[in-house]
Amino acid sequence: MPEADSGADSVTWRVRDRVLSNGEHTLIMGVVNVTPDSFSDGGRFLSADAAVAHGLGLIEAGADIVDVGGESTRPGSEPVPADVEIDRVVPVVRALAETGAPVSVDTSKAEVANAALRAGAAIVNDVTGGGDPELAGVVAQTGAGLVLMHMQGEPRTMQEDPHYDDVVAEVTEALVDAAARAERAGVAKESICIDPGIGFGKRLEHNLALLGAVVELAATGYPVLVGASRKSFLEHLLGPLPMEEREAPAVAAHVMAVAGGAAVLRVHDVVIGLRTARVADAIVRSQRERRGS
């Protein structure tokens, strides 16, 4: 897999029987929360029918990937039993996978990942970065894609007192280590994507540092996913904002991520996310052409 250099090089990501690439455009991952308590839209799409309709709308709007989650990971949230999570996500994953679009399941549990993969998911998005030692083996059996996200602590307590001496170096090292463990469990290197975990066990200064250092994460050779959409750090900068008003300021964060070489943006509003990425892509492409690379 090629190394990224300030958005100059594309990367590929193998997810089951297909290869995704940001060579033509940054990939957009749309979010479908099948939960009563997610921070951005908890309860809006709790029924399978509502969640499927929302997911189909995201695909129609241009999402390259749809990420289905059945357990909130907002700060202070409590874990959900695997059987409840399975009941929430599997019908939605199955229906959306039938469209042919790549579907991701947002889970940290091997049991849930297995059920979702059997229902047609192409990607497992693990916010714990390998916290369940069985999960990577489940992914390896299918050749699915695996997103490994960094989180200091756990959702219930992660924002109580996050601390780093050098957040960029520590997060990069932790993600490379998580990827190596996944590879030892049988996951192909080309199937792994890494995510710095904006808002997960990070203070404002940590989030800003990571958003400004995506190029360092991309230099690991793994595709990088960034999700700043509707995150609370935006309020820490700008003051209280209704959830729907956090999309516009997140644009700046996502443009920086694309400029740094991010391959995937995880967003709630696919139209805004897609337009943001396309403009940033065009600027990066112009820079590349000007350099003659």
PDB file of C-alpha atoms in Angstrom:
ATOM      1  CA  MET A   1       0.000   0.000   0.000  1.00  0.00           C
ATOM      2  CA  PRO A   2       1.508   3.369  -0.948  1.00  0.00           C
ATOM      3  CA  GLU A   3       2.426   5.918   1.659  1.00  0.00           C
ATOM      4  CA  ALA A   4       0.451   9.138   1.731  1.00  0.00           C
ATOM      5  CA  ASP A   5       2.135  12.522   1.515  1.00  0.00           C
ATOM      6  CA  SER A   6      -0.008  15.570   2.233  1.00  0.00           C
ATOM      7  CA  GLY A   7      -2.886  14.194   0.216  1.00  0.00           C
ATOM      8  CA  ALA A   8      -0.572  13.511  -2.731  1.00  0.00           C
ATOM      9  CA  ASP A   9      -1.015   9.752  -3.029  1.00  0.00           C
ATOM     10  CA  SER A  10      -4.123   7.619  -3.140  1.00  0.00           C
ATOM     11  CA  VAL A  11      -4.545   4.503  -1.041  1.00  0.00           C
ATOM     12  CA  THR A  12      -6.604   1.383  -1.568  1.00  0.00           C
ATOM     13  CA  TRP A  13      -8.722  -0.500   0.960  1.00  0.00           C
ATOM     14  CA  ARG A  14      -9.864  -4.065   0.314  1.00  0.00           C
ATOM     15  CA  VAL A  15     -13.284  -4.863   1.814  1.00  0.00           C
ATOM     16  CA  ARG A  16     -14.399  -8.386   1.007  1.00  0.00           C
ATOM     17  CA  ASP A  17     -14.775  -8.694  -2.772  1.00  0.00           C
ATOM     18  CA  ARG A  18     -14.133  -5.072  -3.691  1.00  0.00           C
ATOM     19  CA  VAL A  19     -11.382  -2.492  -3.484  1.00  0.00           C
ATOM     20  CA  LEU A  20     -12.186   1.040  -2.366  1.00  0.00           C
ATOM     21  CA  SER A  21      -9.849   3.913  -3.184  1.00  0.00           C
ATOM     22  CA  ASN A  22      -9.637   7.636  -2.653  1.00  0.00           C
ATOM     23  CA  GLY A  23      -7.792   7.958  -5.963  1.00  0.00           C
ATOM     24  CA  GLU A  24     -10.716   9.679  -7.669  1.00  0.00           C
ATOM     25  CA  HIS A  25     -12.332  11.227  -4.602  1.00  0.00           C
ATOM     26  CA  THR A  26     -12.313  11.057  -0.841  1.00  0.00           C
ATOM     27  CA  LEU A  27     -14.725   8.361   0.301  1.00  0.00           C
ATOM     28  CA  ILE A  28     -17.814   9.375   2.259  1.00  0.00           C
ATOM     29  CA  MET A  29     -19.157   7.142   5.029  1.00  0.00           C
ATOM     30  CA  GLY A  30     -22.716   8.012   6.065  1.00  0.00           C
ATOM     31  CA  VAL A  31     -23.948   7.237   9.584  1.00  0.00           C
ATOM     32  CA  VAL A  32     -27.060   5.233  10.478  1.00  0.00           C
ATOM     33  CA  ASN A  33     -27.607   5.053  14.258  1.00  0.00           C
ATOM     34  CA  VAL A  34     -30.143   2.392  15.251  1.00  0.00           C
ATOM     35  CA  THR A  35     -30.053   3.545  18.869  1.00  0.00           C
ATOM     36  CA  PRO A  36     -32.210   5.438  21.360  1.00  0.00           C
ATOM     37  CA  ASP A  37     -29.338   7.489  22.781  1.00  0.00           C
ATOM     38  CA  SER A  38     -26.700   8.400  20.187  1.00  0.00           C
ATOM     39  CA  PHE A  39     -25.480  11.966  20.662  1.00  0.00           C
ATOM     40  CA  SER A  40     -26.470  13.230  17.207  1.00  0.00           C
ATOM     41  CA  ASP A  41     -29.765  11.524  16.343  1.00  0.00           C
ATOM     42  CA  GLY A  42     -30.628   9.046  19.086  1.00  0.00           C
ATOM     43  CA  GLY A  43     -34.107   7.564  18.665  1.00  0.00           C
ATOM     44  CA  ARG A  44     -34.788   9.006  15.208  1.00  0.00           C
ATOM     45  CA  PHE A  45     -34.058   5.745  13.391  1.00  0.00           C
ATOM     46  CA  LEU A  46     -34.606   3.145  16.097  1.00  0.00           C
ATOM     47  CA  SER A  47     -37.040   1.040  14.052  1.00  0.00           C
ATOM     48  CA  ALA A  48     -35.529  -1.078  11.294  1.00  0.00           C
ATOM     49  CA  ASP A  49     -37.804   0.474   8.674  1.00  0.00           C
ATOM     50  CA  ALA A  50     -36.794   4.006   9.624  1.00  0.00           C
ATOM     51  CA  ALA A  51     -33.105   3.087   9.723  1.00  0.00           C
ATOM     52  CA  VAL A  52     -33.235   1.366   6.339  1.00  0.00           C
ATOM     53  CA  ALA A  53     -35.047   4.331   4.790  1.00  0.00           C
ATOM     54  CA  HIS A  54     -32.420   6.671   6.216  1.00  0.00           C
ATOM     55  CA  GLY A  55     -29.600   4.479   4.923  1.00  0.00           C
ATOM     56  CA  LEU A  56     -31.138   4.333   1.455  1.00  0.00           C
ATOM     57  CA  GLY A  57     -31.364   8.119   1.517  1.00  0.00           C
ATOM     58  CA  LEU A  58     -27.667   8.376   2.357  1.00  0.00           C
ATOM     59  CA  ILE A  59     -26.772   6.058  -0.525  1.00  0.00           C
ATOM     60  CA  GLU A  60     -28.932   8.068  -2.905  1.00  0.00           C
ATOM     61  CA  ALA A  61     -27.234  11.253  -1.686  1.00  0.00           C
ATOM     62  CA  GLY A  62     -23.851   9.825  -2.663  1.00  0.00           C
ATOM     63  CA  ALA A  63     -22.464   7.937   0.333  1.00  0.00           C
ATOM     64  CA  ASP A  64     -19.747   5.467  -0.680  1.00  0.00           C
ATOM     65  CA  ILE A  65     -20.219   3.476   2.547  1.00  0.00           C
ATOM     66  CA  VAL A  66     -23.067   3.281   5.065  1.00  0.00           C
ATOM     67  CA  ASP A  67     -22.074   2.683   8.698  1.00  0.00           C
ATOM     68  CA  VAL A  68     -24.768   1.018  10.827  1.00  0.00           C
ATOM     69  CA  GLY A  69     -24.453   1.124  14.620  1.00  0.00           C
ATOM     70  CA  GLY A  70     -26.633  -0.350  17.359  1.00  0.00           C
ATOM     71  CA  GLU A  71     -24.779   0.896  20.443  1.00  0.00           C
ATOM     72  CA  SER A  72     -24.161   4.514  21.376  1.00  0.00           C
ATOM     73  CA  THR A  73     -20.544   5.396  22.143  1.00  0.00           C
ATOM     74  CA  ARG A  74     -21.173   8.982  23.209  1.00  0.00           C
ATOM     75  CA  PRO A  75     -19.402  10.092  26.403  1.00  0.00           C
ATOM     76  CA  GLY A  76     -21.125   8.570  29.434  1.00  0.00           C
ATOM     77  CA  SER A  77     -23.001   5.910  27.480  1.00  0.00           C
ATOM     78  CA  GLU A  78     -23.554   2.434  28.888  1.00  0.00           C
ATOM     79  CA  PRO A  79     -22.768  -0.778  26.967  1.00  0.00           C
ATOM     80  CA  VAL A  80     -25.529  -2.694  25.199  1.00  0.00           C
ATOM     81  CA  PRO A  81     -25.832  -6.510  25.348  1.00  0.00           C
ATOM     82  CA  ALA A  82     -24.720  -8.243  22.164  1.00  0.00           C
ATOM     83  CA  ASP A  83     -28.125  -9.791  21.500  1.00  0.00           C
ATOM     84  CA  VAL A  84     -29.823  -6.383  21.655  1.00  0.00           C
ATOM     85  CA  GLU A  85     -27.209  -4.894  19.344  1.00  0.00           C
ATOM     86  CA  ILE A  86     -27.649  -7.782  16.882  1.00  0.00           C
ATOM     87  CA  ASP A  87     -31.420  -7.364  16.851  1.00  0.00           C
ATOM     88  CA  ARG A  88     -30.972  -3.675  16.048  1.00  0.00           C
ATOM     89  CA  VAL A  89     -28.369  -3.844  13.306  1.00  0.00           C
ATOM     90  CA  VAL A  90     -28.750  -7.125  11.415  1.00  0.00           C
ATOM     91  CA  PRO A  91     -32.069  -6.355   9.647  1.00  0.00           C
ATOM     92  CA  VAL A  92     -30.727  -2.945   8.631  1.00  0.00           C
ATOM     93  CA  VAL A  93     -27.377  -4.292   7.437  1.00  0.00           C
ATOM     94  CA  ARG A  94     -29.092  -7.013   5.420  1.00  0.00           C
ATOM     95  CA  ALA A  95     -31.504  -4.628   3.699  1.00  0.00           C
ATOM     96  CA  LEU A  96     -28.835  -2.056   2.859  1.00  0.00           C
ATOM     97  CA  ALA A  97     -26.320  -4.678   1.692  1.00  0.00           C
ATOM     98  CA  GLU A  98     -28.893  -5.915  -0.812  1.00  0.00           C
ATOM     99  CA  THR A  99     -28.527  -2.589  -2.649  1.00  0.00           C
ATOM    100  CA  GLY A 100     -24.932  -3.481  -3.451  1.00  0.00           C
ATOM    101  CA  ALA A 101     -23.493  -0.584  -1.459  1.00  0.00           C
ATOM    102  CA  PRO A 102     -20.649  -1.358   0.958  1.00  0.00           C
ATOM    103  CA  VAL A 103     -22.139  -1.556   4.459  1.00  0.00           C
ATOM    104  CA  SER A 104     -20.120  -1.150   7.628  1.00  0.00           C
ATOM    105  CA  VAL A 105     -21.204  -2.297  11.068  1.00  0.00           C
ATOM    106  CA  ASP A 106     -20.117  -0.062  13.942  1.00  0.00           C
ATOM    107  CA  THR A 107     -19.410  -2.539  16.730  1.00  0.00           C
ATOM    108  CA  SER A 108     -16.651  -3.625  19.081  1.00  0.00           C
ATOM    109  CA  LYS A 109     -18.090  -7.102  19.744  1.00  0.00           C
ATOM    110  CA  ALA A 110     -16.998 -10.182  17.800  1.00  0.00           C
ATOM    111  CA  GLU A 111     -20.442 -11.750  18.171  1.00  0.00           C
ATOM    112  CA  VAL A 112     -22.163  -8.733  16.636  1.00  0.00           C
ATOM    113  CA  ALA A 113     -19.533  -8.431  13.902  1.00  0.00           C
ATOM    114  CA  ASN A 114     -20.037 -12.079  12.965  1.00  0.00           C
ATOM    115  CA  ALA A 115     -23.826 -11.679  12.717  1.00  0.00           C
ATOM    116  CA  ALA A 116     -23.505  -8.503  10.636  1.00  0.00           C
ATOM    117  CA  LEU A 117     -20.921 -10.011   8.301  1.00  0.00           C
ATOM    118  CA  ARG A 118     -23.193 -12.991   7.730  1.00  0.00           C
ATOM    119  CA  ALA A 119     -25.946 -10.504   6.864  1.00  0.00           C
ATOM    120  CA  GLY A 120     -23.765  -8.913   4.185  1.00  0.00           C
ATOM    121  CA  ALA A 121     -21.629  -6.257   5.901  1.00  0.00           C
ATOM    122  CA  ALA A 122     -18.349  -5.565   4.119  1.00  0.00           C
ATOM    123  CA  ILE A 123     -16.625  -3.626   6.913  1.00  0.00           C
ATOM    124  CA  VAL A 124     -16.401  -3.757  10.713  1.00  0.00           C
ATOM    125  CA  ASN A 125     -15.842  -0.371  12.360  1.00  0.00           C
ATOM    126  CA  ASP A 126     -14.315  -1.050  15.790  1.00  0.00           C
ATOM    127  CA  VAL A 127     -14.176   2.039  18.015  1.00  0.00           C
ATOM    128  CA  THR A 128     -12.098   0.173  20.604  1.00  0.00           C
ATOM    129  CA  GLY A 129      -9.271  -0.579  18.175  1.00  0.00           C
ATOM    130  CA  GLY A 130      -9.256  -4.282  18.921  1.00  0.00           C
ATOM    131  CA  GLY A 131     -10.608  -4.356  22.458  1.00  0.00           C
ATOM    132  CA  ASP A 132     -12.317  -7.705  21.820  1.00  0.00           C
ATOM    133  CA  PRO A 133      -9.450 -10.090  20.964  1.00  0.00           C
ATOM    134  CA  GLU A 134     -11.814 -12.341  18.993  1.00  0.00           C
ATOM    135  CA  LEU A 135     -13.050  -9.642  16.621  1.00  0.00           C
ATOM    136  CA  ALA A 136     -10.073  -9.566  14.250  1.00  0.00           C
ATOM    137  CA  GLY A 137     -10.303 -13.303  13.716  1.00  0.00           C
ATOM    138  CA  VAL A 138     -13.960 -12.972  12.748  1.00  0.00           C
ATOM    139  CA  VAL A 139     -13.070 -10.265  10.236  1.00  0.00           C
ATOM    140  CA  ALA A 140     -10.180 -12.320   8.842  1.00  0.00           C
ATOM    141  CA  GLN A 141     -12.476 -15.241   8.015  1.00  0.00           C
ATOM    142  CA  THR A 142     -14.457 -13.135   5.543  1.00  0.00           C
ATOM    143  CA  GLY A 143     -11.800 -10.797   4.144  1.00  0.00           C
ATOM    144  CA  ALA A 144     -13.891  -7.864   5.343  1.00  0.00           C
ATOM    145  CA  GLY A 145     -12.487  -4.409   5.891  1.00  0.00           C
ATOM    146  CA  LEU A 146     -11.594  -3.383   9.442  1.00  0.00           C
ATOM    147  CA  VAL A 147     -11.553   0.136  10.863  1.00  0.00           C
ATOM    148  CA  LEU A 148      -9.436   0.422  14.004  1.00  0.00           C
ATOM    149  CA  MET A 149     -10.209   3.565  15.966  1.00  0.00           C
ATOM    150  CA  HIS A 150      -8.236   4.993  18.864  1.00  0.00           C
ATOM    151  CA  MET A 151     -10.047   5.599  22.132  1.00  0.00           C
ATOM    152  CA  GLN A 152      -8.453   6.326  25.487  1.00  0.00           C
ATOM    153  CA  GLY A 153     -10.599   4.594  28.124  1.00  0.00           C
ATOM    154  CA  GLU A 154     -14.184   3.549  27.460  1.00  0.00           C
ATOM    155  CA  PRO A 155     -17.253   5.565  26.437  1.00  0.00           C
ATOM    156  CA  ARG A 156     -18.672   5.729  29.950  1.00  0.00           C
ATOM    157  CA  THR A 157     -15.560   7.413  31.376  1.00  0.00           C
ATOM    158  CA  MET A 158     -13.368   8.460  28.444  1.00  0.00           C
ATOM    159  CA  GLN A 159     -13.885  12.221  28.822  1.00  0.00           C
ATOM    160  CA  GLU A 160     -13.306  12.399  32.577  1.00  0.00           C
ATOM    161  CA  ASP A 161      -9.561  13.020  32.459  1.00  0.00           C
ATOM    162  CA  PRO A 162      -7.881  12.219  29.106  1.00  0.00           C
ATOM    163  CA  HIS A 163      -4.113  12.796  29.185  1.00  0.00           C
ATOM    164  CA  TYR A 164      -1.295  12.522  26.642  1.00  0.00           C
ATOM    165  CA  ASP A 165       2.318  13.648  26.629  1.00  0.00           C
ATOM    166  CA  ASP A 166       2.357  13.722  22.806  1.00  0.00           C
ATOM    167  CA  VAL A 167      -1.088  12.923  21.457  1.00  0.00           C
ATOM    168  CA  VAL A 168      -0.070  12.553  17.811  1.00  0.00           C
ATOM    169  CA  ALA A 169       2.836  10.215  18.531  1.00  0.00           C
ATOM    170  CA  GLU A 170       0.874   8.176  21.078  1.00  0.00           C
ATOM    171  CA  VAL A 171      -2.241   7.770  18.947  1.00  0.00           C
ATOM    172  CA  THR A 172      -0.186   6.877  15.868  1.00  0.00           C
ATOM    173  CA  GLU A 173       1.794   4.284  17.807  1.00  0.00           C
ATOM    174  CA  ALA A 174      -1.347   2.789  19.343  1.00  0.00           C
ATOM    175  CA  LEU A 175      -3.037   2.474  15.956  1.00  0.00           C
ATOM    176  CA  VAL A 176       0.005   0.898  14.311  1.00  0.00           C
ATOM    177  CA  ASP A 177       0.198  -1.583  17.212  1.00  0.00           C
ATOM    178  CA  ALA A 178      -3.536  -2.355  16.865  1.00  0.00           C
ATOM    179  CA  ALA A 179      -3.095  -2.925  13.142  1.00  0.00           C
ATOM    180  CA  ALA A 180      -0.164  -5.268  13.774  1.00  0.00           C
ATOM    181  CA  ARG A 181      -2.262  -7.310  16.210  1.00  0.00           C
ATOM    182  CA  ALA A 182      -5.050  -7.526  13.655  1.00  0.00           C
ATOM    183  CA  GLU A 183      -2.596  -8.688  11.008  1.00  0.00           C
ATOM    184  CA  ARG A 184      -1.270 -11.376  13.343  1.00  0.00           C
ATOM    185  CA  ALA A 185      -4.879 -12.535  13.766  1.00  0.00           C
ATOM    186  CA  GLY A 186      -5.141 -12.949  10.002  1.00  0.00           C
ATOM    187  CA  VAL A 187      -6.545  -9.638   8.759  1.00  0.00           C
ATOM    188  CA  ALA A 188      -4.806  -8.592   5.557  1.00  0.00           C
ATOM    189  CA  LYS A 189      -2.892  -5.320   5.794  1.00  0.00           C
ATOM    190  CA  GLU A 190      -4.747  -3.984   2.756  1.00  0.00           C
ATOM    191  CA  SER A 191      -8.063  -4.500   4.592  1.00  0.00           C
ATOM    192  CA  ILE A 192      -7.172  -2.261   7.555  1.00  0.00           C
ATOM    193  CA  CYS A 193      -8.134   1.408   7.941  1.00  0.00           C
ATOM    194  CA  ILE A 194      -7.188   3.550  10.958  1.00  0.00           C
ATOM    195  CA  ASP A 195      -9.128   6.318  12.721  1.00  0.00           C
ATOM    196  CA  PRO A 196      -7.610   8.743  15.282  1.00  0.00           C
ATOM    197  CA  GLY A 197     -10.907   8.827  17.205  1.00  0.00           C
ATOM    198  CA  ILE A 198     -11.759  12.520  17.302  1.00  0.00           C
ATOM    199  CA  GLY A 199     -13.709  13.124  20.522  1.00  0.00           C
ATOM    200  CA  PHE A 200     -12.980   9.723  22.051  1.00  0.00           C
ATOM    201  CA  GLY A 201     -10.900  10.259  25.168  1.00  0.00           C
ATOM    202  CA  LYS A 202      -9.510  13.568  23.911  1.00  0.00           C
ATOM    203  CA  ARG A 203      -9.616  17.169  25.065  1.00  0.00           C
ATOM    204  CA  LEU A 204     -10.035  20.057  22.634  1.00  0.00           C
ATOM    205  CA  GLU A 205      -6.294  20.489  22.203  1.00  0.00           C
ATOM    206  CA  HIS A 206      -5.863  16.779  21.468  1.00  0.00           C
ATOM    207  CA  ASN A 207      -8.545  16.824  18.776  1.00  0.00           C
ATOM    208  CA  LEU A 208      -7.057  19.900  17.124  1.00  0.00           C
ATOM    209  CA  ALA A 209      -3.566  18.404  17.148  1.00  0.00           C
ATOM    210  CA  LEU A 210      -4.789  15.180  15.533  1.00  0.00           C
ATOM    211  CA  LEU A 211      -6.797  16.995  12.862  1.00  0.00           C
ATOM    212  CA  GLY A 212      -3.685  18.968  11.999  1.00  0.00           C
ATOM    213  CA  ALA A 213      -1.529  15.845  11.849  1.00  0.00           C
ATOM    214  CA  VAL A 214      -3.524  13.549   9.569  1.00  0.00           C
ATOM    215  CA  VAL A 215      -0.534  13.526   7.240  1.00  0.00           C
ATOM    216  CA  GLU A 216       1.458  11.715   9.937  1.00  0.00           C
ATOM    217  CA  LEU A 217      -1.241   9.083  10.327  1.00  0.00           C
ATOM    218  CA  ALA A 218      -1.483   8.685   6.546  1.00  0.00           C
ATOM    219  CA  ALA A 219       2.275   8.152   6.382  1.00  0.00           C
ATOM    220  CA  THR A 220       1.773   4.804   8.125  1.00  0.00           C
ATOM    221  CA  GLY A 221       0.461   3.480   4.789  1.00  0.00           C
ATOM    222  CA  TYR A 222      -2.988   2.615   6.108  1.00  0.00           C
ATOM    223  CA  PRO A 223      -6.059   4.466   4.830  1.00  0.00           C
ATOM    224  CA  VAL A 224      -7.151   7.044   7.392  1.00  0.00           C
ATOM    225  CA  LEU A 225     -10.776   7.670   8.375  1.00  0.00           C
ATOM    226  CA  VAL A 226     -11.689  10.934  10.096  1.00  0.00           C
ATOM    227  CA  GLY A 227     -15.022  11.770  11.706  1.00  0.00           C
ATOM    228  CA  ALA A 228     -15.409  15.276  13.096  1.00  0.00           C
ATOM    229  CA  SER A 229     -19.090  15.572  12.195  1.00  0.00           C
ATOM    230  CA  ARG A 230     -21.194  17.071  15.007  1.00  0.00           C
ATOM    231  CA  LYS A 231     -18.512  16.379  17.638  1.00  0.00           C
ATOM    232  CA  SER A 232     -18.618  18.320  20.900  1.00  0.00           C
ATOM    233  CA  PHE A 233     -15.161  19.856  20.453  1.00  0.00           C
ATOM    234  CA  LEU A 234     -16.847  22.258  18.036  1.00  0.00           C
ATOM    235  CA  GLU A 235     -18.880  23.657  20.939  1.00  0.00           C
ATOM    236  CA  HIS A 236     -15.721  23.966  23.014  1.00  0.00           C
ATOM    237  CA  LEU A 237     -14.409  26.268  20.313  1.00  0.00           C
ATOM    238  CA  LEU A 238     -17.563  28.150  19.375  1.00  0.00           C
ATOM    239  CA  GLY A 239     -19.912  27.914  22.339  1.00  0.00           C
ATOM    240  CA  PRO A 240     -23.249  26.068  22.552  1.00  0.00           C
ATOM    241  CA  LEU A 241     -24.576  24.942  19.176  1.00  0.00           C
ATOM    242  CA  PRO A 242     -27.736  23.023  18.272  1.00  0.00           C
ATOM    243  CA  MET A 243     -26.768  19.669  16.788  1.00  0.00           C
ATOM    244  CA  GLU A 244     -27.833  20.645  13.271  1.00  0.00           C
ATOM    245  CA  GLU A 245     -25.617  23.758  13.412  1.00  0.00           C
ATOM    246  CA  ARG A 246     -22.454  21.743  14.032  1.00  0.00           C
ATOM    247  CA  GLU A 247     -22.239  20.576  10.410  1.00  0.00           C
ATOM    248  CA  ALA A 248     -20.907  23.853   9.003  1.00  0.00           C
ATOM    249  CA  PRO A 249     -17.943  24.238  11.390  1.00  0.00           C
ATOM    250  CA  ALA A 250     -17.070  20.541  10.938  1.00  0.00           C
ATOM    251  CA  VAL A 251     -16.420  21.371   7.277  1.00  0.00           C
ATOM    252  CA  ALA A 252     -13.156  23.099   8.238  1.00  0.00           C
ATOM    253  CA  ALA A 253     -11.985  20.040  10.151  1.00  0.00           C
ATOM    254  CA  HIS A 254     -12.810  17.732   7.252  1.00  0.00           C
ATOM    255  CA  VAL A 255     -11.060  19.953   4.708  1.00  0.00           C
ATOM    256  CA  MET A 256      -7.919  19.813   6.841  1.00  0.00           C
ATOM    257  CA  ALA A 257      -8.267  16.033   7.017  1.00  0.00           C
ATOM    258  CA  VAL A 258      -8.548  15.680   3.237  1.00  0.00           C
ATOM    259  CA  ALA A 259      -5.557  17.990   2.744  1.00  0.00           C
ATOM    260  CA  GLY A 260      -3.600  15.743   5.109  1.00  0.00           C
ATOM    261  CA  GLY A 261      -4.415  12.616   3.136  1.00  0.00           C
ATOM    262  CA  ALA A 262      -7.537  11.197   4.788  1.00  0.00           C
ATOM    263  CA  ALA A 263      -9.140   8.520   2.618  1.00  0.00           C
ATOM    264  CA  VAL A 264     -12.570   8.469   4.291  1.00  0.00           C
ATOM    265  CA  LEU A 265     -14.763  11.057   6.008  1.00  0.00           C
ATOM    266  CA  ARG A 266     -17.459   9.741   8.364  1.00  0.00           C
ATOM    267  CA  VAL A 267     -20.391  12.169   8.311  1.00  0.00           C
ATOM    268  CA  HIS A 268     -24.013  12.543   9.381  1.00  0.00           C
ATOM    269  CA  ASP A 269     -25.039  14.865   6.540  1.00  0.00           C
ATOM    270  CA  VAL A 270     -23.833  13.154   3.370  1.00  0.00           C
ATOM    271  CA  VAL A 271     -24.659  16.066   1.043  1.00  0.00           C
ATOM    272  CA  ILE A 272     -22.542  18.522   3.051  1.00  0.00           C
ATOM    273  CA  GLY A 273     -19.807  15.935   3.566  1.00  0.00           C
ATOM    274  CA  LEU A 274     -19.669  15.042  -0.111  1.00  0.00           C
ATOM    275  CA  ARG A 275     -19.566  18.667  -1.252  1.00  0.00           C
ATOM    276  CA  THR A 276     -16.864  19.428   1.301  1.00  0.00           C
ATOM    277  CA  ALA A 277     -14.744  16.523   0.135  1.00  0.00           C
ATOM    278  CA  ARG A 278     -15.120  17.316  -3.553  1.00  0.00           C
ATOM    279  CA  VAL A 279     -13.962  20.915  -3.097  1.00  0.00           C
ATOM    280  CA  ALA A 280     -11.047  19.812  -0.909  1.00  0.00           C
ATOM    281  CA  ASP A 281     -10.196  17.085  -3.426  1.00  0.00           C
ATOM    282  CA  ALA A 282     -10.096  19.640  -6.224  1.00  0.00           C
ATOM    283  CA  ILE A 283      -7.731  21.888  -4.260  1.00  0.00           C
ATOM    284  CA  VAL A 284      -5.427  18.982  -3.407  1.00  0.00           C
ATOM    285  CA  ARG A 285      -5.472  17.810  -7.041  1.00  0.00           C
ATOM    286  CA  SER A 286      -4.598  21.334  -8.186  1.00  0.00           C
ATOM    287  CA  GLN A 287      -1.662  21.443  -5.783  1.00  0.00           C
ATOM    288  CA  ARG A 288      -0.462  18.079  -7.036  1.00  0.00           C
ATOM    289  CA  GLU A 289      -0.671  19.178 -10.674  1.00  0.00           C
ATOM    290  CA  ARG A 290       1.153  22.424  -9.874  1.00  0.00           C
ATOM    291  CA  ARG A 291       3.977  20.431  -8.286  1.00  0.00           C
ATOM    292  CA  GLY A 292       4.047  18.247 -11.396  1.00  0.00           C
ATOM    293  CA  SER A 293       3.589  15.035  -9.407  1.00  0.00           C
TER     294      SER A 293
END
